[in-house]
Coordinates of C-alpha atoms in Angstrom, one line a residue:
Chain A
M49 CA 18.0 -44.1 75.5
T50 CA 18.1 -44.1 79.3
E51 CA 21.2 -45.8 80.7
Y52 CA 20.9 -47.6 84.0
A53 CA 23.7 -48.5 86.4
A54 CA 23.7 -52.0 87.9
L55 CA 25.9 -53.4 90.7
V56 CA 26.5 -57.1 90.6
V57 CA 27.7 -58.6 93.9
E58 CA 28.8 -62.2 93.5
D59 CA 31.9 -64.0 94.7
S60 CA 31.9 -66.7 92.0
P61 CA 33.6 -65.4 88.9
M62 CA 31.6 -67.8 86.8
M63 CA 28.3 -66.6 88.1
R64 CA 29.4 -63.0 87.9
Q65 CA 30.3 -63.4 84.3
L66 CA 26.9 -65.1 83.6
I67 CA 24.9 -62.3 85.3
V68 CA 26.9 -59.6 83.4
F69 CA 26.2 -61.5 80.2
A70 CA 22.5 -61.5 81.1
L71 CA 22.5 -57.8 81.8
S72 CA 24.4 -57.1 78.5
R73 CA 21.3 -58.4 76.7
L74 CA 19.5 -55.2 77.8
K75 CA 22.1 -53.0 76.0
M76 CA 21.3 -50.1 78.3
I77 CA 22.9 -51.1 81.5
K78 CA 26.3 -50.2 82.7
V79 CA 27.5 -52.9 85.1
T80 CA 29.9 -52.6 88.0
E81 CA 31.1 -55.9 89.6
A82 CA 31.9 -56.6 93.3
E83 CA 33.3 -59.8 94.9
D84 CA 31.5 -59.7 98.2
G85 CA 29.2 -57.5 100.4
V86 CA 32.0 -55.2 101.6
D87 CA 33.3 -54.7 98.1
G88 CA 29.7 -54.0 97.1
L89 CA 29.2 -51.3 99.8
R90 CA 32.5 -49.7 98.7
K91 CA 31.2 -49.6 95.1
L92 CA 27.9 -48.3 96.2
A93 CA 29.6 -45.5 98.2
G94 CA 31.5 -44.5 95.1
G95 CA 28.5 -44.2 92.7
K96 CA 24.8 -44.0 92.1
F97 CA 23.1 -47.3 91.1
D98 CA 19.6 -48.0 89.7
I99 CA 19.6 -51.7 90.6
V100 CA 21.6 -54.2 92.7
L101 CA 21.9 -57.9 92.0
T102 CA 23.5 -59.9 94.8
D103 CA 24.3 -63.4 95.9
V104 CA 23.6 -64.5 99.5
N105 CA 26.5 -66.8 100.5
M106 CA 29.6 -64.7 100.2
P107 CA 32.7 -64.3 102.3
I108 CA 33.3 -61.2 104.4
M109 CA 29.7 -59.9 104.1
D110 CA 26.8 -61.9 102.9
G111 CA 24.0 -60.7 100.6
L112 CA 21.4 -60.3 103.3
K113 CA 23.6 -58.0 105.4
L114 CA 24.2 -56.1 102.2
V115 CA 20.5 -55.7 101.7
R116 CA 20.1 -54.4 105.2
R117 CA 22.8 -51.9 104.7
I118 CA 21.4 -50.7 101.4
R119 CA 18.0 -50.1 103.0
T120 CA 19.6 -47.7 105.5
D121 CA 21.8 -45.9 102.9
P122 CA 20.2 -42.5 102.1
V123 CA 21.3 -42.6 98.5
H124 CA 20.4 -46.2 97.7
K125 CA 17.6 -47.1 100.2
D126 CA 15.0 -47.2 97.4
V127 CA 17.1 -49.1 94.9
P128 CA 15.6 -52.4 93.8
V129 CA 17.6 -55.4 95.0
I130 CA 17.5 -58.8 93.3
I131 CA 18.8 -61.8 95.3
I132 CA 20.3 -64.5 93.2
T133 CA 21.1 -67.6 95.3
T134 CA 21.3 -71.3 95.6
E135 CA 19.0 -71.2 98.7
G136 CA 15.7 -72.4 97.4
A137 CA 13.8 -72.9 100.6
A138 CA 10.6 -70.8 101.2
E139 CA 11.8 -69.5 104.5
D140 CA 15.0 -68.2 102.9
R141 CA 13.0 -66.4 100.3
K142 CA 10.6 -65.0 102.9
R143 CA 13.5 -63.7 105.0
A144 CA 15.2 -62.0 102.1
L145 CA 12.0 -60.3 101.0
E146 CA 11.3 -59.2 104.6
L147 CA 14.7 -57.6 104.8
G148 CA 13.9 -55.5 101.8
A149 CA 14.9 -57.5 98.7
N150 CA 12.6 -56.9 95.8
A151 CA 13.0 -60.2 94.0
Y152 CA 14.4 -63.6 94.7
V153 CA 15.9 -65.7 92.0
T154 CA 17.2 -69.2 92.6
K155 CA 20.3 -70.7 90.9
P156 CA 20.9 -72.2 88.4
I157 CA 19.9 -69.1 86.4
Q158 CA 19.2 -68.6 82.7
A159 CA 19.9 -65.1 81.2
P160 CA 16.3 -64.5 80.0
Q161 CA 15.0 -65.1 83.6
V162 CA 17.4 -62.4 85.0
V163 CA 16.6 -60.0 82.1
A164 CA 12.8 -60.3 82.8
C165 CA 13.3 -59.6 86.5
V166 CA 15.5 -56.6 85.9
K167 CA 13.1 -55.2 83.2
E168 CA 10.2 -55.6 85.6
L169 CA 11.9 -53.8 88.5
L170 CA 13.3 -51.0 86.3
K171 CA 10.0 -50.8 84.4
I172 CA 11.7 -51.2 81.1
P173 CA 9.1 -52.0 78.4
Chain B
M104 CA -90.4 6.9 15.7
P105 CA -87.1 7.1 17.5
K106 CA -87.0 6.0 21.0
D107 CA -86.5 8.4 23.8
P108 CA -82.8 8.5 24.5
G109 CA -83.5 8.7 28.2
D110 CA -85.6 5.6 28.1
S111 CA -83.1 4.0 25.9
L112 CA -80.4 4.9 28.4
S113 CA -82.2 3.8 31.5
F114 CA -82.4 0.2 30.3
P115 CA -78.8 -0.1 29.4
R116 CA -77.7 1.6 32.6
E117 CA -79.3 -1.1 34.6
T118 CA -77.9 -3.6 32.3
L119 CA -74.6 -2.0 32.5
V120 CA -74.8 -1.9 36.3
S121 CA -75.7 -5.5 36.2
V122 CA -72.9 -6.2 33.8
F123 CA -70.5 -4.2 35.9
K124 CA -71.6 -6.0 39.0
R125 CA -71.2 -9.2 37.2
G126 CA -67.8 -8.0 35.9
A127 CA -66.8 -7.0 39.4
E128 CA -67.9 -10.4 40.7
L129 CA -66.0 -12.1 37.9
T130 CA -63.0 -9.9 38.7
D131 CA -63.2 -10.8 42.4
E132 CA -63.7 -14.4 41.4
L133 CA -60.7 -14.2 39.1
L134 CA -58.6 -12.6 41.8
R135 CA -59.6 -15.3 44.3
E136 CA -58.9 -18.0 41.7
N137 CA -55.6 -16.3 41.0
E138 CA -54.8 -16.2 44.7
R139 CA -55.9 -19.8 45.0
L140 CA -53.7 -20.7 42.1
R141 CA -50.8 -18.7 43.5
T142 CA -51.2 -20.5 46.8
K143 CA -51.4 -23.8 45.0
L144 CA -48.4 -22.9 42.9
A145 CA -46.5 -22.0 46.1
A146 CA -47.5 -25.3 47.6
H147 CA -46.4 -27.2 44.5
E148 CA -43.1 -25.2 44.5
A149 CA -42.6 -26.0 48.1
E150 CA -43.4 -29.6 47.5
N151 CA -41.2 -29.6 44.5
A152 CA -38.4 -28.1 46.6
N153 CA -39.0 -30.8 49.2
L154 CA -38.8 -33.4 46.6
R155 CA -35.6 -31.9 45.2
T156 CA -34.1 -31.8 48.7
Q157 CA -35.2 -35.4 49.3
L158 CA -33.8 -36.5 46.0
A159 CA -30.5 -34.8 46.8
S160 CA -30.6 -36.2 50.2
N161 CA -31.2 -39.7 48.8
R162 CA -28.3 -39.3 46.5
A163 CA -26.2 -38.1 49.4
I164 CA -27.3 -41.2 51.4
D165 CA -26.5 -43.4 48.4
D166 CA -23.0 -41.8 48.2
L167 CA -22.6 -42.2 51.9
L168 CA -23.7 -45.8 51.7
K169 CA -21.2 -46.4 49.0
R170 CA -18.5 -44.7 51.1
I171 CA -19.5 -46.8 54.1
D172 CA -19.1 -50.0 51.9
S173 CA -15.8 -48.8 50.7
L174 CA -14.6 -47.9 54.2
E175 CA -15.9 -51.3 55.5
S176 CA -13.9 -53.1 52.9
E177 CA -10.9 -51.0 53.7
R178 CA -11.4 -51.8 57.4
K179 CA -11.5 -55.5 56.7
Q180 CA -8.3 -55.2 54.7
L181 CA -6.6 -53.3 57.5
L182 CA -7.9 -55.8 60.1
A183 CA -6.5 -58.6 58.0
Q184 CA -3.2 -56.8 57.7
V185 CA -3.2 -56.1 61.5
S186 CA -3.9 -59.7 62.1
K187 CA -1.1 -60.7 59.8
V188 CA 1.3 -58.3 61.4
E189 CA 0.3 -59.5 64.9
E190 CA 0.9 -63.1 63.8
D191 CA 4.3 -62.1 62.4
T192 CA 5.1 -60.1 65.5
S193 CA 4.1 -63.1 67.7
S194 CA 6.1 -65.4 65.5
F195 CA 9.1 -63.0 65.7
G196 CA 8.7 -62.8 69.4
E197 CA 8.7 -66.5 69.8
R198 CA 11.7 -66.8 67.5
Q199 CA 13.5 -64.1 69.5
A200 CA 12.7 -65.9 72.8
E201 CA 14.1 -69.1 71.3
L202 CA 17.2 -67.4 70.1
E203 CA 17.7 -65.7 73.5
D204 CA 17.3 -69.2 75.1
E205 CA 19.9 -70.6 72.7
L206 CA 22.2 -67.7 73.3
S207 CA 21.9 -68.2 77.1
K208 CA 22.8 -71.9 76.8
L209 CA 25.8 -71.0 74.6
A210 CA 26.8 -68.3 77.2
N211 CA 26.7 -70.9 80.0
L212 CA 28.9 -73.2 78.0
Y213 CA 31.3 -70.5 76.9
I214 CA 31.6 -69.1 80.4
A215 CA 32.1 -72.5 82.0
S216 CA 34.9 -73.4 79.6
F217 CA 36.3 -69.9 79.7
Q218 CA 36.6 -69.9 83.5
L219 CA 37.8 -73.5 83.5
H220 CA 40.7 -72.8 81.2
A221 CA 41.5 -69.3 82.5
T222 CA 43.9 -70.8 85.1
L223 CA 46.4 -73.5 85.6
L224 CA 46.4 -73.3 89.4
P225 CA 45.0 -76.5 90.8
D226 CA 43.0 -74.8 93.6
R227 CA 41.4 -72.4 91.1
V228 CA 40.6 -75.2 88.7
I229 CA 38.9 -77.1 91.4
R230 CA 37.0 -74.1 92.6
H231 CA 35.8 -73.5 89.0
L232 CA 34.8 -77.2 88.7
K233 CA 32.8 -77.0 91.9
E234 CA 31.2 -73.8 90.9
L235 CA 30.3 -75.2 87.5
L236 CA 28.4 -78.0 89.2
G237 CA 26.9 -76.0 92.0
Q238 CA 26.1 -72.7 90.4
L239 CA 25.5 -73.6 86.7
I240 CA 24.0 -77.0 87.0
G241 CA 22.5 -76.8 90.4
S242 CA 24.2 -79.6 92.2
R243 CA 24.0 -79.6 96.0
T244 CA 26.5 -82.4 96.7
H245 CA 29.1 -83.6 94.2
A246 CA 32.7 -84.9 93.9
Y247 CA 35.5 -85.3 91.4
Y248 CA 37.5 -88.5 91.4
L249 CA 40.8 -89.1 89.5
I250 CA 42.3 -92.4 88.8
D251 CA 45.5 -93.4 90.6
A252 CA 47.0 -95.8 88.0
R253 CA 49.4 -97.3 90.5
T254 CA 46.7 -98.6 92.8
N255 CA 43.9 -98.8 90.2
T256 CA 41.8 -96.6 92.5
L257 CA 39.5 -93.7 91.9
V258 CA 40.5 -91.1 94.4
P259 CA 38.2 -88.2 95.5
V260 CA 40.2 -85.0 94.8
A261 CA 37.4 -82.4 95.4
S262 CA 33.9 -82.4 96.8
E263 CA 31.2 -80.1 97.9
G264 CA 28.4 -80.6 100.4
V265 CA 29.3 -84.2 101.2
S266 CA 28.9 -84.8 104.9
N267 CA 30.8 -88.0 105.2
R268 CA 34.3 -88.2 104.1
L269 CA 34.5 -89.8 100.6
T270 CA 36.5 -93.0 100.4
P271 CA 38.6 -94.0 97.4
I272 CA 37.0 -96.6 95.1
R273 CA 39.2 -99.5 94.3
L274 CA 38.3 -100.7 90.9
E275 CA 37.2 -104.3 90.3
S276 CA 37.1 -105.0 94.1
Q277 CA 34.5 -106.7 96.1
G278 CA 32.2 -105.0 98.6
L279 CA 31.5 -101.8 96.7
S280 CA 28.3 -100.1 97.6
T281 CA 25.6 -99.7 94.9
T282 CA 26.7 -96.0 94.5
E283 CA 30.4 -96.9 94.3
A284 CA 29.6 -99.6 91.8
A285 CA 27.7 -97.2 89.6
I286 CA 30.7 -94.8 89.7
E287 CA 33.1 -97.6 88.9
R288 CA 30.9 -98.8 86.0
A289 CA 30.8 -95.2 84.5
F290 CA 34.5 -95.0 84.7
M291 CA 35.2 -98.5 83.4
T292 CA 32.8 -98.2 80.4
G293 CA 33.3 -94.5 79.7
V294 CA 29.6 -94.2 79.4
P295 CA 28.1 -91.2 81.3
F296 CA 25.2 -91.8 83.5
V297 CA 22.6 -88.9 83.8
G298 CA 19.6 -90.0 85.7
E299 CA 16.6 -88.2 87.2
A300 CA 17.2 -85.1 89.1
K301 CA 16.0 -86.7 92.3
P302 CA 17.8 -90.1 92.8
S303 CA 15.6 -93.1 93.2
E304 CA 14.8 -93.9 96.8
A305 CA 14.9 -97.7 96.2
A306 CA 17.3 -99.4 98.5
D307 CA 19.3 -101.0 95.7
A308 CA 19.5 -97.9 93.6
P309 CA 22.7 -95.9 93.4
N310 CA 22.5 -92.7 95.4
L311 CA 23.6 -90.4 92.6
A312 CA 22.0 -88.2 90.0
A313 CA 24.8 -88.2 87.4
C314 CA 28.2 -89.6 86.9
I315 CA 30.4 -88.3 84.0
P316 CA 33.7 -90.0 83.0
L317 CA 36.5 -87.5 82.5
R318 CA 38.8 -87.8 79.6
V319 CA 42.1 -86.4 78.4
D320 CA 41.9 -87.0 74.7
E321 CA 40.5 -90.6 74.6
R322 CA 42.1 -91.6 77.9
L323 CA 39.8 -91.9 81.0
V324 CA 41.3 -90.1 83.9
G325 CA 38.5 -89.8 86.4
V326 CA 34.8 -89.2 87.0
C327 CA 32.6 -86.3 88.1
V328 CA 29.8 -87.4 90.4
V329 CA 26.6 -85.4 91.2
F330 CA 25.0 -87.0 94.3
T331 CA 22.1 -84.6 95.0
L332 CA 20.7 -81.5 93.5
L333 CA 19.5 -78.2 94.9
Q334 CA 15.9 -78.2 96.3
Q335 CA 14.6 -76.1 93.5
K336 CA 16.2 -78.2 90.7
E337 CA 13.5 -80.5 89.4
R338 CA 15.2 -82.0 86.4
F339 CA 18.3 -81.8 84.3
S340 CA 17.8 -79.4 81.4
E341 CA 19.1 -79.5 77.9
V342 CA 22.0 -77.2 78.8
D343 CA 22.9 -79.4 81.8
H344 CA 23.5 -82.3 79.3
E345 CA 25.7 -80.0 77.2
L346 CA 27.6 -78.9 80.3
F347 CA 28.1 -82.5 81.3
K348 CA 29.6 -83.2 77.8
M349 CA 31.8 -80.2 78.2
L350 CA 32.9 -81.4 81.6
G351 CA 33.7 -84.9 80.3
A352 CA 35.9 -83.4 77.6
H353 CA 37.5 -80.5 79.5
A354 CA 37.5 -81.1 83.3
G355 CA 40.1 -83.9 83.1
T356 CA 42.3 -81.8 80.9
A357 CA 42.1 -78.9 83.2
L358 CA 42.8 -81.0 86.3
V359 CA 45.7 -82.9 84.8
S360 CA 47.2 -79.7 83.3
S361 CA 47.0 -77.9 86.6
M362 CA 48.8 -80.9 88.3
F363 CA 51.6 -80.7 85.7
Y364 CA 51.8 -77.0 86.2
R365 CA 52.0 -77.3 89.9
Q366 CA 54.6 -80.1 89.6
A367 CA 56.7 -77.8 87.4
D368 CA 56.3 -75.0 90.0
G369 CA 54.6 -72.9 87.4
V370 CA 57.6 -73.0 85.1
I371 CA 56.6 -73.0 81.5
P372 CA 58.6 -75.7 79.6
P373 CA 61.0 -74.7 76.8
L374 CA 59.3 -73.6 73.6
E375 CA 61.4 -76.2 71.7
I376 CA 58.9 -78.8 72.8
L377 CA 56.2 -77.1 70.9
A378 CA 58.4 -76.4 67.9
K379 CA 59.3 -80.1 67.7
E380 CA 55.7 -81.1 68.0
T381 CA 54.7 -78.7 65.2
Q382 CA 57.6 -79.9 63.0
S383 CA 56.6 -83.5 63.6
S384 CA 52.9 -82.8 63.0
N385 CA 53.8 -81.0 59.7
E386 CA 55.9 -83.9 58.6
T387 CA 53.1 -86.4 59.3
A388 CA 50.6 -84.2 57.4
R389 CA 53.0 -84.0 54.4
A390 CA 53.6 -87.8 54.4
E391 CA 49.8 -88.4 54.6
G392 CA 49.3 -86.0 51.7
A393 CA 52.0 -87.7 49.6
S394 CA 50.5 -91.1 50.3
K395 CA 47.0 -89.9 49.2
E396 CA 48.5 -88.4 46.0
A397 CA 50.3 -91.7 45.2
Q398 CA 47.0 -93.6 45.6

């Protein structure tokens, strides 16, 4: 069975735990956690990831800046990025997708919703 | 007088010639008839062979038709089985989706209470309480009030997204706004209010979506108020109601415990306190047991 590596960037421990739980339902994903954008970049530099799930509003470096940095990273520039955020406005969604995010999920989230999104982006049947 | 043998021979010779000719003609005729019969026989044999082939072919067709019938029946059985399996698969799929939903709800509740009780530091408890409302329920603006027994006032101790500074709500006082009155009522009655996700725009309607009394055991210690929800949040879900119940039962405990912990400067009290409690609890249980036995 293929094993994927996912990076979860989220400053809220509660949300992080919830996203990790959602990913655990796929049974084939190894999850690395980061507390903000800078921590996320550090973790990206230290490994190879198949997917990134990130919040937007975070201290130090927000999720949108992180997406921009990922898209210029030679190793991870093609990695699918899922934005998970409280910002539900259409213009926020548009902006994130224009910056290179592949999917935009608004909070509050339910695990099956995250699972479906990850499966679609990683083409897991 | 005997006949001249030459004369007697000339007659039979003609006769014989005639007979031979006739014989030759008959032979020819016989040969032709024979040939005709052979041809006819060959034709009959060919026809017979054709008929045999046709008969064999008809049998083969019969066999094939029987096989087709059998295969058709087998196909129908297989289709019925496939349909049954598809039905079962769909039913299993639906059941699995339902279970995943349930699991997700339980995970939300587990994670919320896990994080809430993972610390006794007041600022972290407050952070978790805010995250619970903001991230798990989808509240945009909310606040937590605790009762100040000395002044009989609900005092806001934490809030998120509220633009105006929240003022304390003095219980049973005059001049409370509709929203403050709704908060007071929830606290005084201990009955939670969970309304529509989008608060009513009527002038006399309280400007809040939910108000949950907070308890420590049976004692009311405060309220949690959700004023508005995130744009994308259309209605409260089943899991929101469960989270509100969890908040009502645990948020007060978490806040009050964290206050005691801070007041004690993080010093954990002597274990004798627990030992005494356990002893007292055991004695009570024994006394109750003895009383039941006596009855």
